[in-house]
Amino acid sequence: MSYRNINFVHKARNIRTILLLALILLSQGAAGARIITGMVKTGQHAEGVAYAHVVLLSTALGATATENGHFTVTIPDTISIGRLVASAAGYRPDTLALRPDKDEYIFQLGGEGNALAEVVVSGTMKEVSKTDSPVPVEVYTYKFFRANPTPSIFDALQNVNGVRPQLNCNICNTGDIHINGLEGPYTMILIDGMPIVSGLSTVYGLSGIPQSLIERVEVVKGPASTLYGSEAVGGLINIITKKPGNAPLLSADVFGTSWGEINTDLSAKLNAGKKAQSLLGISYFNYQNPVDNNKDGFTDVTLQNRISVFNKWNFDRKEGRIFSLAGRLVYEDRWGGQMNWGKEFRGGDSVYGESIYTRRWELFGIYQLPVKEHITFQFSANGHNQNSVYGTMPYDAQQYIGFGQTTWSKELKWNSLLLGAAFRYTYYDDNTPATATFDTLGHGQNLAAHTYLPGLFLQDEISINQHNKLLLGMRYDYNSIHGNILTPRLNYKWSSPTRDNVLRISFGNGYRVANVFTEDHAALTGSRQVVFLERLKPETSWNGNINLVKKVYSRQGNTMNIDATVFHTRFTNKIIADYLTDPNKIIYDNLEGHAISQGASLNLDIVLACGLKAMLGGTYMDVYSEESGVRTPQLFTEKFTGVWNIGYTLPRTSLTIDYTGNVYSPMLLPLLSDTDPRNPYSPWWSIQNIQLTLKLRKNLEVYGGVKNLLNWTPNKGNPFIIARADDPFDKNVQFNNDGQAIATPGNPYALTFDPSYVYAPNQGMRGFLGLRWSINK
């Protein structure tokens, strides 16, 4: 054998030896590892939790679950015991013991929080997961609101970041909802996707929505006019009511406060055969205890007697097609005023009072057509009758709105199309000059307003690839008064492979047609004369915002969801209520310059492995108008607002502690003159609450606590809140030839009666106690 052949043989033997050693090492490595598999589920549903994290505590070992919640973790066989933790943002973690004889584990995550897998509809009019939506949508479940029980949705929203319930009157306590500093008329309120609360009911309709019927609330900040039309300029709040199939058979939620407030919510589920289910809800609120802690002679809190009846039907149809029908009736009698006011003084000038009788009905539903394509018809109708007096000024108004909308949805390979046609009719009539005309002799004649608003909209959601989406939309409306209106939108979304990071960029246009008497309570009080400098034009806005969502997980099983947004909105033709030019007038006019609402917000949703849950939020805002080079900050708008909702269930007990609250920075307030002694800015102020909930058994719990722990009220630091509360009819005020009040010994500041200096509730500390009970079968 030649040397060359011998050398070749030796090399071959060396190669075989190396391969053999490698196989031995690989086999030893494989033998030294365990494959742990399983699934992460929620406590209430069988579906898996997408992209949940599973880790072995005190190690660097772990994995991310699939879209269906399945996971695989490789662990060295040197580790036979330990603790496995599964977590996902918005859920309470679950911990299981690692055992040497078990390789499959099923985790059950508790709670709902703001679960990122939540299905939302408000951003695109389609059901999509919150994470997949190209439009940023915030979701708050009914459990979030239970941490601070309130009798209505208006009060319940006080702990939502960037959303502020604003009181507009010190006497009748009416209010609206601000989003990112924009007044209530810029916020559209939907019930199950239908524009139910608008116009006249923006002021009073919000108080009649019981919290017990709410499944979740979706909040979209920024213009949504492309899909929803006028009034969705600042954003929208979509109140999703409970489905009859998900509701308990019977339930009751009753609580009372030390001030004498009583709230009762009752509901029952009915089955009409095998294909129809109905949910009946009755809500009653009563407060009849006049209190005057600030000693101004006026009630601190409006007295109310309100009942609301809600009924919703769901029908099972072939192929899972949708058919739902719901209705609501609301009656409310509220009054505020001088402590000795009674019904016999209504409309008179001897004792001041503001009394409002409200009767309201609503009907709305959705029906999916029995065709192969996905075509739905949505409809709503509502009527609002208001009989009210503000001192000696009567205000009687009727509003009827009919709405119909047909949408066609089509899923293609890379495109998700939505085409819709809508028609809205509004009838409005009142006893003010807003619905009056004059003949050639100067005699007034009533002229009710009829507004017709047909519209078409198209939306295309384009999936560029698995991680990038582009949403394009356009809406055309024809307003019977103002003509053609176009509103475009553009949204872009990027997500990381695990969807732990999501970036959204939004840009769009909005518009709004204003009705001052239905939207601005100050125009009705009679304390100031209402002046229109010209016929008001529709407001328009352009908005852009950038939203970043990041999920953070620790090896100890803690999770944190970070949601940050920067926003900028520019208005033209903005309608400004001028309180400052003349103390006896409210002057309305379209702004000749522009108005800006801009800022940044941050939400943190934290769940610790020990069971502590915290939702923290803060929003910085800069809201102003600019005309002729002069910048004016917006009245009643804070620079900063912060909210928190912290909950903890004590180990091995059924006792939960909830601590909720908010804090607001100073805001500019309207003064009557330079000599008005009230502060031009509000102070920093905060409302904080604590609640204890004890679960006695599965379907029975008692709760109680203290609201307004700091006993803060706006009269602190002010000589008075209501100007000339001792002379509400200005009988002792002397005026000059220009109608201006002049200083006298009895009126040293030259003021007139004015209740518009309001920014916070006058209700101080109070205790509350309640009971929740339900039967599920």
CSV table of C-alpha atoms in Angstrom, one decimal, residues 138 140 144-145 153-166 176-182 184 187-189 206 217-222 234-238 567 601 603 617-619 621 638 641-643 661-664 685:
chain,number,residue,atom,x,y,z
A,138,GLU,CA,-58.7,52.2,24.3
A,140,TYR,CA,-62.3,49.7,29.4
A,144,PHE,CA,-62.7,48.8,35.5
A,145,PHE,CA,-65.7,50.9,36.3
A,153,ILE,CA,-71.6,56.7,32.6
A,154,PHE,CA,-71.0,60.4,32.9
A,155,ASP,CA,-69.5,60.0,36.3
A,156,ALA,CA,-67.8,56.7,35.5
A,157,LEU,CA,-65.5,58.2,32.9
A,158,GLN,CA,-63.7,60.4,35.4
A,159,ASN,CA,-60.9,57.9,35.7
A,160,VAL,CA,-60.2,57.5,32.0
A,161,ASN,CA,-57.0,59.2,30.9
A,162,GLY,CA,-57.6,62.2,28.7
A,163,VAL,CA,-61.3,62.1,29.2
A,164,ARG,CA,-62.9,64.5,31.6
A,165,PRO,CA,-66.6,64.9,32.6
A,166,GLN,CA,-67.0,68.6,32.8
A,176,ASP,CA,-70.5,67.1,28.9
A,177,ILE,CA,-67.4,65.0,28.2
A,178,HIS,CA,-64.1,66.4,27.1
A,179,ILE,CA,-61.5,64.4,25.2
A,180,ASN,CA,-57.9,65.8,25.1
A,181,GLY,CA,-59.2,69.3,26.1
A,182,LEU,CA,-61.9,69.6,23.5
A,184,GLY,CA,-68.3,68.0,24.9
A,187,THR,CA,-67.2,64.2,21.4
A,188,MET,CA,-69.6,61.7,19.7
A,189,ILE,CA,-71.3,59.3,22.1
A,206,LEU,CA,-75.5,61.0,29.5
A,217,VAL,CA,-66.4,51.2,26.7
A,218,GLU,CA,-64.2,51.9,23.6
A,219,VAL,CA,-62.6,55.3,23.3
A,220,VAL,CA,-61.1,56.7,20.1
A,221,LYS,CA,-59.2,60.0,20.4
A,222,GLY,CA,-59.0,62.2,17.3
A,234,GLY,CA,-62.5,65.3,19.0
A,235,GLY,CA,-63.1,61.6,19.2
A,236,LEU,CA,-65.8,59.1,20.1
A,237,ILE,CA,-66.9,57.0,23.0
A,238,ASN,CA,-68.7,53.8,22.1
A,567,PHE,CA,-51.4,64.5,19.1
A,601,SER,CA,-50.5,61.2,26.8
A,603,ASN,CA,-50.9,55.0,29.9
A,617,GLY,CA,-52.3,57.7,33.0
A,618,GLY,CA,-51.3,61.2,32.4
A,619,THR,CA,-52.0,63.7,29.6
A,621,MET,CA,-52.4,69.5,26.7
A,638,GLU,CA,-56.3,72.1,32.2
A,641,THR,CA,-54.5,65.6,34.0
A,642,GLY,CA,-53.5,62.4,35.7
A,643,VAL,CA,-55.6,59.3,36.6
A,661,GLY,CA,-58.5,59.0,41.6
A,662,ASN,CA,-57.6,61.9,39.3
A,663,VAL,CA,-55.6,65.1,39.5
A,664,TYR,CA,-56.0,68.3,37.4
A,685,TRP,CA,-57.2,69.7,42.6
